[in-house]
Amino acid sequence: MMDMSMGMGLLPSQQMRASPALIALNNMLVLSNLELQQLVSQEIEDNPALEQLDSDDSLCMRCGRPMSGATCIYCLHEDLRLAEAERDDSSGVPADDEFDPLLAIAAPVTLQESLQRDLHVSLPNEDHGIADYLLGSLNDQGFLEDEIEIIADILKTDIARIERVLHKLQELGPPGVGARNVQECLLIQIDRYERIGVSNPYIQRIVAEHWLDLGEHRYGAIAQALGISYDDVVAARDFMRQHLRPFPLERGSENNSPSDTTFLIPDVVIRDEGDHLEIEVVESRRFYLRLSPIYQDLTQAVTVGQEQVSTEEREHLRTFVSRARLFLTNIRQRRETIRRIAEYLIERQEAYLRYGVRHLEALTRAEVANAIGVHESTVSRATANKYVQLPSKQIVPFSHFFTASLSIKDVIQELVSNEKLPLTDQEIVEHLHERGHDVARRTVAKYRAQLGILPSTLR
């Protein structure tokens, strides 16, 4: 358990270093909902000055509100409203095709279905069959069981193409899914963490180049081979134990199987309120924490001299109350950071949220960071491993909002589908410019090829 009792500070030298408090906040930002709940449970167990308020009602895992028995009335009403609106907007519906309210309740989404949807959005149509085959080849732990060469032979395509689709699967899925062995699974997770600024300087080389030595605990041999200290190797091992897992889907037992039912739980819910879009950071409803009133009152009494305690008791109070306050502050800052990012996404991507993927704007994490006044790595950490529920009820990863090429490809597909005469790449560039996408002709040619669209002279 990390010690978060220390305050923020600078070393006497001119070089600024991250304080323990900032490190604790950064570590908390990157956690998924499940990991945060585990951290909260552990902190409550370790720190008597921190309390979780009890709730008589269980909370909906989808929206975070109190449930009535096994049903979330809020989600049910919202689903009924949307279904009714869709029925009113539809035409040609047979009179006997009556609306069944039970069908409006969100159906469970399997991991395989979720990945299939994301892969089909991200890949050209001709690669969808490969993606589906790869998904079907995942075992219950998330590993790819079939050899790439065998898959290529079965599908009558080249190995490089299979590798390209597999890489996309590994990129979109839970960290490690699609790996062919434990070593590759760990390397994928290390790469994911490095992208968001969570890393150890030696872990990648140790896992990639000294896998057998690591498994047999030959830390001295690893240190000598890499020219580092024994303690450096131990620190890398501790990083692996804290952040990595050997099986992509080991958490949650069989329910994480690609063929079994799993739920994507949103961290942020965006609702269409007609004239505006409204956001909610869902985790704020999932648990309620506070500084223990007993510890708070006792600390106050000791401070003003109303209560006499021993030096050891005073140190106990100071340590655990400071630690609890820091933990509560970091929880609030985490929620506030996620909220500010979501608000900016609404501002920049409102058309997409209302009208669909063709209106997805080109957006970078750096732009978001500049707009809300934080470092780009903060945005990366705050959006990692987190999901957003759109007004349409679709749940997408935060990274979905930063996929500029997805929107451009979609527009290219639309332009070509509706062309009267074949459009040249330069003409497509001009159409894209009119829609706010400034891309080079060679980029259009690349995206066109990825979509399987022939040049204008051959269409």
Short mmCIF file of C-alpha atoms in Angstrom, two decimals:
data_model
loop_
_atom_site.label_atom_id
_atom_site.label_comp_id
_atom_site.label_asym_id
_atom_site.label_seq_id
_atom_site.Cartn_x
_atom_site.Cartn_y
_atom_site.Cartn_z
CA MET A 1 0.00 0.00 0.00
CA MET A 2 1.54 3.27 -1.00
CA ASP A 3 2.15 5.80 1.75
CA MET A 4 0.22 8.91 0.84
CA SER A 5 0.75 10.74 4.11
CA MET A 6 3.50 13.01 2.88
CA GLY A 7 2.74 16.48 1.65
CA MET A 8 3.84 18.19 -1.52
CA GLY A 9 7.29 19.70 -1.50
CA LEU A 10 10.43 20.58 -3.41
CA LEU A 11 13.98 19.47 -2.80
CA PRO A 12 16.43 22.25 -1.92
CA SER A 13 18.07 21.99 -5.35
CA GLN A 14 16.95 24.04 -8.30
CA GLN A 15 15.48 20.97 -10.03
CA MET A 16 11.79 20.41 -9.35
CA ARG A 17 10.71 16.87 -8.61
CA ALA A 18 7.30 15.34 -8.25
CA SER A 19 6.20 15.31 -4.62
CA PRO A 20 4.73 12.16 -3.04
CA ALA A 21 1.31 13.85 -3.12
CA LEU A 22 1.53 14.50 -6.86
CA ILE A 23 2.73 10.96 -7.48
CA ALA A 24 -0.23 9.63 -5.49
CA LEU A 25 -2.64 11.75 -7.54
CA ASN A 26 -1.10 10.63 -10.85
CA ASN A 27 -1.32 6.99 -9.76
CA MET A 28 -4.97 7.48 -8.82
CA LEU A 29 -5.84 9.24 -12.09
CA VAL A 30 -4.86 6.27 -14.20
CA LEU A 31 -6.97 3.73 -12.30
CA SER A 32 -10.08 2.17 -13.81
CA ASN A 33 -13.33 2.13 -11.82
CA LEU A 34 -12.66 -1.37 -10.53
CA GLU A 35 -9.08 -0.55 -9.55
CA LEU A 36 -10.20 2.64 -7.79
CA GLN A 37 -12.80 0.74 -5.78
CA GLN A 38 -10.13 -1.77 -4.77
CA LEU A 39 -7.82 1.07 -3.73
CA VAL A 40 -10.61 2.72 -1.72
CA SER A 41 -11.40 -0.55 0.06
CA GLN A 42 -7.73 -1.07 0.89
CA GLU A 43 -7.28 2.50 2.13
CA ILE A 44 -10.36 2.26 4.38
CA GLU A 45 -8.98 -0.97 5.82
CA ASP A 46 -5.54 0.57 6.43
CA ASN A 47 -6.56 4.03 7.63
CA PRO A 48 -8.92 4.34 10.64
CA ALA A 49 -9.33 8.08 9.97
CA LEU A 50 -11.09 7.39 6.65
CA GLU A 51 -14.73 6.30 6.53
CA GLN A 52 -17.11 5.20 3.82
CA LEU A 53 -20.71 6.24 4.38
CA ASP A 54 -23.09 3.32 4.28
CA SER A 55 -25.99 3.33 1.86
CA ASP A 56 -29.14 1.32 2.40
CA ASP A 57 -29.63 1.11 -1.36
CA SER A 58 -27.45 -0.73 -3.83
CA LEU A 59 -26.24 1.47 -6.67
CA CYS A 60 -26.78 0.90 -10.38
CA MET A 61 -23.51 -0.09 -12.03
CA ARG A 62 -24.63 1.73 -15.17
CA CYS A 63 -25.63 5.17 -13.87
CA GLY A 64 -24.55 5.04 -10.21
CA ARG A 65 -27.98 5.92 -8.80
CA PRO A 66 -29.79 3.95 -6.06
CA MET A 67 -31.67 0.91 -7.36
CA SER A 68 -35.15 -0.29 -6.48
CA GLY A 69 -34.63 -3.97 -5.85
CA ALA A 70 -32.92 -5.40 -8.92
CA THR A 71 -34.11 -2.57 -11.19
CA CYS A 72 -32.73 0.89 -11.80
CA ILE A 73 -35.82 3.08 -12.26
CA TYR A 74 -33.76 5.94 -13.72
CA CYS A 75 -32.19 3.80 -16.47
CA LEU A 76 -35.51 2.06 -17.17
CA HIS A 77 -37.36 5.37 -17.59
CA GLU A 78 -34.62 6.73 -19.84
CA ASP A 79 -34.63 3.59 -22.00
CA LEU A 80 -38.42 3.70 -22.26
CA ARG A 81 -38.28 7.37 -23.28
CA LEU A 82 -35.69 6.71 -25.99
CA ALA A 83 -37.52 3.65 -27.28
CA GLU A 84 -40.78 5.60 -27.44
CA ALA A 85 -39.07 8.42 -29.33
CA GLU A 86 -37.60 5.96 -31.82
CA ARG A 87 -41.01 4.39 -32.33
CA ASP A 88 -42.58 7.80 -32.97
CA ASP A 89 -39.87 8.63 -35.52
CA SER A 90 -40.15 5.33 -37.38
CA SER A 91 -42.47 4.67 -40.29
CA GLY A 92 -44.12 1.59 -41.72
CA VAL A 93 -44.24 -0.30 -38.43
CA PRO A 94 -46.97 -2.98 -38.48
CA ALA A 95 -49.88 -2.29 -36.12
CA ASP A 96 -49.36 -5.56 -34.28
CA ASP A 97 -45.68 -4.82 -33.64
CA GLU A 98 -46.36 -3.32 -30.22
CA PHE A 99 -43.69 -1.83 -28.00
CA ASP A 100 -42.43 -4.21 -25.34
CA PRO A 101 -40.92 -2.26 -22.40
CA LEU A 102 -38.79 -5.24 -21.42
CA LEU A 103 -36.94 -4.95 -24.72
CA ALA A 104 -35.89 -1.41 -23.80
CA ILE A 105 -33.79 -2.63 -20.89
CA ALA A 106 -30.15 -2.58 -21.96
CA ALA A 107 -29.03 -6.04 -22.98
CA PRO A 108 -25.71 -7.35 -21.60
CA VAL A 109 -22.81 -6.71 -23.94
CA THR A 110 -20.14 -9.39 -24.21
CA LEU A 111 -16.50 -8.47 -24.50
CA GLN A 112 -16.44 -10.18 -27.89
CA GLU A 113 -19.37 -8.07 -29.12
CA SER A 114 -17.80 -4.88 -27.80
CA LEU A 115 -14.45 -5.62 -29.45
CA GLN A 116 -16.14 -6.68 -32.68
CA ARG A 117 -18.00 -3.35 -32.82
CA ASP A 118 -14.86 -1.33 -32.15
CA LEU A 119 -12.79 -3.31 -34.65
CA HIS A 120 -15.39 -2.97 -37.40
CA VAL A 121 -15.39 0.80 -36.86
CA SER A 122 -11.59 1.00 -36.94
CA LEU A 123 -10.81 -1.39 -39.81
CA PRO A 124 -11.66 -1.37 -43.53
CA ASN A 125 -14.53 -3.65 -44.51
CA GLU A 126 -12.29 -6.27 -46.10
CA ASP A 127 -10.55 -6.88 -42.76
CA HIS A 128 -13.75 -7.47 -40.77
CA GLY A 129 -13.66 -11.21 -41.46
CA ILE A 130 -10.10 -11.44 -40.16
CA ALA A 131 -11.05 -9.54 -37.01
CA ASP A 132 -14.02 -11.84 -36.41
CA TYR A 133 -11.84 -14.93 -36.86
CA LEU A 134 -9.23 -13.62 -34.43
CA LEU A 135 -11.92 -12.85 -31.83
CA GLY A 136 -13.24 -16.38 -32.20
CA SER A 137 -9.74 -17.74 -31.61
CA LEU A 138 -9.33 -16.11 -28.18
CA ASN A 139 -9.47 -18.49 -25.23
CA ASP A 140 -11.14 -17.78 -21.88
CA GLN A 141 -8.01 -16.02 -20.61
CA GLY A 142 -7.86 -13.70 -23.63
CA PHE A 143 -4.89 -15.36 -25.36
CA LEU A 144 -4.82 -16.07 -29.10
CA GLU A 145 -4.65 -19.86 -29.37
CA ASP A 146 -4.04 -20.35 -33.10
CA GLU A 147 -0.71 -19.65 -34.80
CA ILE A 148 -0.67 -16.64 -37.12
CA GLU A 149 0.67 -18.80 -39.96
CA ILE A 150 -2.23 -21.24 -39.59
CA ILE A 151 -4.80 -18.42 -39.54
CA ALA A 152 -3.24 -16.87 -42.65
CA ASP A 153 -3.40 -20.24 -44.41
CA ILE A 154 -7.04 -20.81 -43.41
CA LEU A 155 -8.11 -17.32 -44.51
CA LYS A 156 -5.94 -17.40 -47.65
CA THR A 157 -4.23 -14.11 -46.91
CA ASP A 158 -0.75 -12.91 -46.00
CA ILE A 159 0.72 -13.00 -42.50
CA ALA A 160 1.43 -9.25 -42.44
CA ARG A 161 -2.26 -8.51 -42.89
CA ILE A 162 -3.20 -10.85 -40.03
CA GLU A 163 -0.55 -9.21 -37.84
CA ARG A 164 -1.92 -5.76 -38.67
CA VAL A 165 -5.47 -6.70 -37.62
CA LEU A 166 -4.16 -8.49 -34.52
CA HIS A 167 -2.24 -5.35 -33.53
CA LYS A 168 -5.46 -3.33 -33.79
CA LEU A 169 -7.26 -5.91 -31.62
CA GLN A 170 -4.49 -5.68 -29.02
CA GLU A 171 -4.72 -1.89 -29.14
CA LEU A 172 -8.50 -1.73 -28.63
CA GLY A 173 -9.01 -4.61 -26.20
CA PRO A 174 -8.26 -4.84 -22.49
CA PRO A 175 -4.46 -4.71 -22.00
CA GLY A 176 -2.94 -8.02 -23.07
CA VAL A 177 -5.94 -9.44 -24.93
CA GLY A 178 -4.81 -11.03 -28.19
CA ALA A 179 -1.34 -11.87 -26.87
CA ARG A 180 0.07 -15.26 -27.82
CA ASN A 181 1.85 -15.93 -24.53
CA VAL A 182 2.41 -14.44 -21.07
CA GLN A 183 5.56 -12.60 -22.15
CA GLU A 184 3.79 -10.80 -25.00
CA CYS A 185 0.83 -10.11 -22.69
CA LEU A 186 3.12 -8.29 -20.23
CA LEU A 187 4.90 -6.36 -23.00
CA ILE A 188 1.56 -5.10 -24.33
CA GLN A 189 0.60 -3.92 -20.85
CA ILE A 190 3.99 -2.23 -20.36
CA ASP A 191 3.50 -0.36 -23.64
CA ARG A 192 0.01 0.76 -22.59
CA TYR A 193 1.33 2.11 -19.29
CA GLU A 194 4.26 3.88 -20.96
CA ARG A 195 1.85 5.77 -23.23
CA ILE A 196 0.23 7.37 -20.19
CA GLY A 197 3.46 8.08 -18.36
CA VAL A 198 3.45 5.15 -15.91
CA SER A 199 6.65 3.18 -16.35
CA ASN A 200 9.80 1.67 -14.94
CA PRO A 201 13.04 2.40 -16.83
CA TYR A 202 14.10 -1.25 -17.06
CA ILE A 203 10.95 -3.35 -17.05
CA GLN A 204 10.53 -3.50 -20.85
CA ARG A 205 14.08 -4.79 -21.48
CA ILE A 206 13.93 -7.20 -18.57
CA VAL A 207 10.71 -8.82 -19.81
CA ALA A 208 11.74 -8.76 -23.49
CA GLU A 209 15.39 -9.85 -23.17
CA HIS A 210 15.70 -11.67 -19.83
CA TRP A 211 12.41 -13.50 -19.54
CA LEU A 212 13.85 -16.85 -18.41
CA ASP A 213 16.17 -15.24 -15.86
CA LEU A 214 13.23 -13.25 -14.48
CA GLY A 215 11.11 -16.38 -14.12
CA GLU A 216 13.92 -18.15 -12.25
CA HIS A 217 14.64 -15.11 -10.02
CA ARG A 218 18.19 -14.68 -11.30
CA TYR A 219 18.15 -10.97 -10.50
CA GLY A 220 21.93 -10.74 -10.16
CA ALA A 221 22.43 -12.07 -13.69
CA ILE A 222 19.90 -9.58 -15.05
CA ALA A 223 21.58 -6.69 -13.23
CA GLN A 224 24.99 -7.67 -14.59
CA ALA A 225 23.71 -8.08 -18.16
CA LEU A 226 21.99 -4.68 -18.16
CA GLY A 227 24.65 -2.84 -16.17
CA ILE A 228 22.23 -1.84 -13.42
CA SER A 229 22.00 -2.52 -9.69
CA TYR A 230 20.30 -5.47 -8.04
CA ASP A 231 17.87 -3.02 -6.41
CA ASP A 232 16.93 -1.69 -9.87
CA VAL A 233 15.90 -5.20 -10.91
CA VAL A 234 13.91 -5.67 -7.71
CA ALA A 235 12.16 -2.32 -8.32
CA ALA A 236 11.24 -3.49 -11.83
CA ARG A 237 9.91 -6.75 -10.39
CA ASP A 238 7.82 -4.78 -7.87
CA PHE A 239 6.47 -2.59 -10.68
CA MET A 240 5.42 -5.73 -12.54
CA ARG A 241 3.68 -7.15 -9.47
CA GLN A 242 1.83 -3.89 -8.81
CA HIS A 243 0.73 -2.98 -12.34
CA LEU A 244 0.81 -6.07 -14.58
CA ARG A 245 -1.10 -9.32 -14.67
CA PRO A 246 -0.05 -12.52 -16.48
CA PHE A 247 -3.48 -13.28 -17.93
CA PRO A 248 -5.46 -10.56 -19.76
CA LEU A 249 -8.82 -11.67 -18.35
CA GLU A 250 -7.85 -13.19 -15.00
CA ARG A 251 -9.90 -10.66 -12.99
CA GLY A 252 -13.52 -11.57 -12.47
CA SER A 253 -13.06 -15.31 -13.21
CA GLU A 254 -15.01 -16.80 -16.09
CA ASN A 255 -17.24 -13.78 -16.51
CA ASN A 256 -14.43 -12.04 -18.33
CA SER A 257 -14.34 -14.69 -21.01
CA PRO A 258 -14.79 -13.31 -24.51
CA SER A 259 -17.76 -15.61 -24.89
CA ASP A 260 -19.37 -14.75 -21.58
CA THR A 261 -21.45 -11.78 -20.53
CA THR A 262 -19.57 -8.71 -19.29
CA PHE A 263 -20.60 -5.11 -18.80
CA LEU A 264 -18.76 -1.98 -19.77
CA ILE A 265 -19.32 0.38 -16.87
CA PRO A 266 -19.14 4.05 -17.88
CA ASP A 267 -17.08 6.53 -15.89
CA VAL A 268 -18.93 9.46 -17.45
CA VAL A 269 -22.55 9.58 -18.63
CA ILE A 270 -23.58 12.19 -21.22
CA ARG A 271 -27.31 12.88 -21.43
CA ASP A 272 -29.22 14.81 -24.07
CA GLU A 273 -31.44 17.29 -22.24
CA GLY A 274 -32.81 18.85 -25.42
CA ASP A 275 -31.26 22.29 -25.50
CA HIS A 276 -28.02 21.13 -23.88
CA LEU A 277 -25.91 18.09 -23.10
CA GLU A 278 -25.38 17.19 -19.47
CA ILE A 279 -22.52 15.19 -17.99
CA GLU A 280 -22.18 13.17 -14.82
CA VAL A 281 -19.03 11.62 -13.38
CA VAL A 282 -20.60 8.37 -12.27
CA GLU A 283 -18.07 7.32 -9.65
CA SER A 284 -19.18 10.22 -7.43
CA ARG A 285 -22.36 8.19 -6.81
CA ARG A 286 -20.66 4.84 -6.28
CA PHE A 287 -19.06 5.57 -2.94
CA TYR A 288 -19.06 8.37 -0.38
CA LEU A 289 -15.95 8.97 1.72
CA ARG A 290 -15.28 11.30 4.62
CA LEU A 291 -12.79 12.05 7.35
CA SER A 292 -13.85 10.18 10.49
CA PRO A 293 -15.75 12.60 12.80
CA ILE A 294 -14.10 10.95 15.81
CA TYR A 295 -10.61 11.57 14.46
CA GLN A 296 -11.59 15.04 13.28
CA ASP A 297 -12.96 16.07 16.70
CA LEU A 298 -10.04 14.53 18.57
CA THR A 299 -7.50 16.28 16.35
CA GLN A 300 -9.26 19.60 16.94
CA ALA A 301 -9.36 19.00 20.70
CA VAL A 302 -5.66 18.15 20.81
CA THR A 303 -4.79 21.20 18.71
CA VAL A 304 -6.55 23.66 21.05
CA GLY A 305 -5.32 21.88 24.19
CA GLN A 306 -8.68 20.48 25.31
CA GLU A 307 -7.37 16.92 25.13
CA GLN A 308 -4.04 15.63 26.42
CA VAL A 309 -2.51 12.72 24.53
CA SER A 310 0.88 11.03 24.44
CA THR A 311 3.48 11.83 21.79
CA GLU A 312 2.78 8.48 20.14
CA GLU A 313 -0.97 9.14 20.03
CA ARG A 314 -0.40 12.63 18.66
CA GLU A 315 1.78 11.20 15.88
CA HIS A 316 -0.88 8.57 15.14
CA LEU A 317 -3.52 11.29 14.77
CA ARG A 318 -1.32 13.49 12.62
CA THR A 319 -0.26 10.67 10.30
CA PHE A 320 -3.65 9.11 9.63
CA VAL A 321 -5.66 12.35 9.48
CA SER A 322 -3.16 13.87 7.03
CA ARG A 323 -3.23 10.70 4.97
CA ALA A 324 -7.04 10.64 4.90
CA ARG A 325 -7.21 14.31 3.89
CA LEU A 326 -4.73 13.74 1.08
CA PHE A 327 -6.68 10.71 -0.14
CA LEU A 328 -9.96 12.66 -0.12
CA THR A 329 -8.31 15.57 -1.93
CA ASN A 330 -6.97 13.25 -4.62
CA ILE A 331 -10.39 11.64 -5.07
CA ARG A 332 -11.94 15.09 -5.55
CA GLN A 333 -9.20 16.19 -7.96
CA ARG A 334 -9.57 12.99 -9.96
CA ARG A 335 -13.32 13.56 -10.35
CA GLU A 336 -12.86 17.25 -11.13
CA THR A 337 -10.23 16.50 -13.80
CA ILE A 338 -12.45 13.89 -15.46
CA ARG A 339 -15.41 16.30 -15.31
CA ARG A 340 -13.46 19.17 -16.93
CA ILE A 341 -12.19 16.91 -19.70
CA ALA A 342 -15.72 15.65 -20.37
CA GLU A 343 -17.08 19.20 -20.46
CA TYR A 344 -14.51 20.21 -23.07
CA LEU A 345 -15.30 17.10 -25.12
CA ILE A 346 -18.97 18.13 -25.13
CA GLU A 347 -18.00 21.61 -26.28
CA ARG A 348 -15.80 20.33 -29.12
CA GLN A 349 -17.72 17.21 -30.10
CA GLU A 350 -21.35 18.24 -29.59
CA ALA A 351 -22.23 17.62 -33.25
CA TYR A 352 -20.79 14.11 -33.04
CA LEU A 353 -22.67 13.39 -29.81
CA ARG A 354 -25.95 14.51 -31.36
CA TYR A 355 -25.64 13.44 -34.99
CA GLY A 356 -23.13 10.62 -35.24
CA VAL A 357 -19.60 9.65 -36.18
CA ARG A 358 -19.44 11.68 -39.41
CA HIS A 359 -19.28 14.79 -37.23
CA LEU A 360 -16.35 13.61 -35.09
CA GLU A 361 -13.84 16.46 -35.02
CA ALA A 362 -10.08 16.05 -35.15
CA LEU A 363 -8.96 16.42 -31.53
CA THR A 364 -5.76 15.77 -29.59
CA ARG A 365 -5.08 15.29 -25.91
CA ALA A 366 -2.68 18.22 -26.12
CA GLU A 367 -5.53 20.51 -27.20
CA VAL A 368 -7.70 19.35 -24.31
CA ALA A 369 -4.82 19.81 -21.87
CA ASN A 370 -4.18 23.35 -23.11
CA ALA A 371 -7.88 24.22 -22.89
CA ILE A 372 -8.31 23.11 -19.28
CA GLY A 373 -4.86 24.18 -18.08
CA VAL A 374 -3.17 20.87 -17.27
CA HIS A 375 -0.28 18.86 -18.69
CA GLU A 376 -0.98 16.52 -21.61
CA SER A 377 0.11 13.53 -19.50
CA THR A 378 -2.63 14.42 -17.01
CA VAL A 379 -5.26 14.13 -19.75
CA SER A 380 -3.73 10.82 -20.86
CA ARG A 381 -3.87 9.42 -17.34
CA ALA A 382 -7.36 10.73 -16.61
CA THR A 383 -8.82 9.17 -19.78
CA ALA A 384 -6.94 5.86 -19.66
CA ASN A 385 -9.01 2.73 -18.93
CA LYS A 386 -12.20 4.80 -18.75
CA TYR A 387 -15.46 4.83 -20.69
CA VAL A 388 -18.13 7.32 -21.69
CA GLN A 389 -21.82 6.55 -22.17
CA LEU A 390 -23.11 8.61 -25.10
CA PRO A 391 -26.66 10.00 -25.35
CA SER A 392 -27.37 7.08 -27.71
CA LYS A 393 -26.55 4.71 -24.79
CA GLN A 394 -23.48 3.43 -26.64
CA ILE A 395 -20.48 3.07 -24.34
CA VAL A 396 -17.12 3.99 -25.87
CA PRO A 397 -13.60 4.45 -24.48
CA PHE A 398 -12.41 8.02 -23.94
CA SER A 399 -9.82 7.37 -26.65
CA HIS A 400 -12.69 7.26 -29.16
CA PHE A 401 -12.89 11.06 -29.00
CA PHE A 402 -9.26 11.42 -30.03
CA THR A 403 -9.41 9.23 -33.15
CA ALA A 404 -9.30 11.93 -35.79
CA SER A 405 -8.62 9.53 -38.68
CA LEU A 406 -11.85 7.65 -37.96
CA SER A 407 -13.95 10.67 -38.88
CA ILE A 408 -11.89 11.42 -41.99
CA LYS A 409 -12.19 7.85 -43.26
CA ASP A 410 -15.93 7.94 -42.66
CA VAL A 411 -16.27 11.15 -44.67
CA ILE A 412 -14.16 9.72 -47.51
CA GLN A 413 -16.39 6.64 -47.59
CA GLU A 414 -19.49 8.87 -47.70
CA LEU A 415 -18.08 11.08 -50.48
CA VAL A 416 -17.19 8.13 -52.68
CA SER A 417 -20.50 6.37 -52.02
CA ASN A 418 -22.44 9.47 -53.14
CA GLU A 419 -20.22 10.59 -56.04
CA LYS A 420 -21.84 11.09 -59.45
CA LEU A 421 -18.49 11.10 -61.22
CA PRO A 422 -15.38 9.51 -59.65
CA LEU A 423 -13.69 12.01 -57.35
CA THR A 424 -9.93 12.36 -57.58
CA ASP A 425 -7.88 12.38 -54.39
CA GLN A 426 -7.36 16.14 -54.78
CA GLU A 427 -11.11 16.70 -55.09
CA ILE A 428 -11.63 14.64 -51.94
CA VAL A 429 -9.03 16.84 -50.21
CA GLU A 430 -11.06 19.92 -51.17
CA HIS A 431 -14.31 18.39 -49.90
CA LEU A 432 -12.61 17.47 -46.63
CA HIS A 433 -11.30 21.04 -46.29
CA GLU A 434 -14.87 22.34 -46.62
CA ARG A 435 -15.83 20.08 -43.68
CA GLY A 436 -12.97 21.29 -41.50
CA HIS A 437 -10.42 18.53 -42.17
CA ASP A 438 -7.11 19.80 -43.56
CA VAL A 439 -5.22 16.74 -44.81
CA ALA A 440 -2.67 16.15 -47.55
CA ARG A 441 -3.53 14.37 -50.78
CA ARG A 442 -1.17 11.50 -49.93
CA THR A 443 -3.05 11.04 -46.64
CA VAL A 444 -6.32 10.78 -48.54
CA ALA A 445 -4.71 8.24 -50.87
CA LYS A 446 -3.58 6.19 -47.87
CA TYR A 447 -7.01 6.26 -46.18
CA ARG A 448 -8.72 5.48 -49.49
CA ALA A 449 -6.50 2.43 -49.94
CA GLN A 450 -7.19 1.30 -46.37
CA LEU A 451 -10.92 1.53 -47.11
CA GLY A 452 -10.44 -0.65 -50.18
CA ILE A 453 -11.51 2.14 -52.58
CA LEU A 454 -9.89 2.12 -56.02
CA PRO A 455 -8.34 5.27 -57.57
CA SER A 456 -10.74 7.48 -59.52
CA THR A 457 -9.34 6.22 -62.85
CA LEU A 458 -10.42 2.68 -61.96
CA ARG A 459 -13.79 3.41 -60.38
#
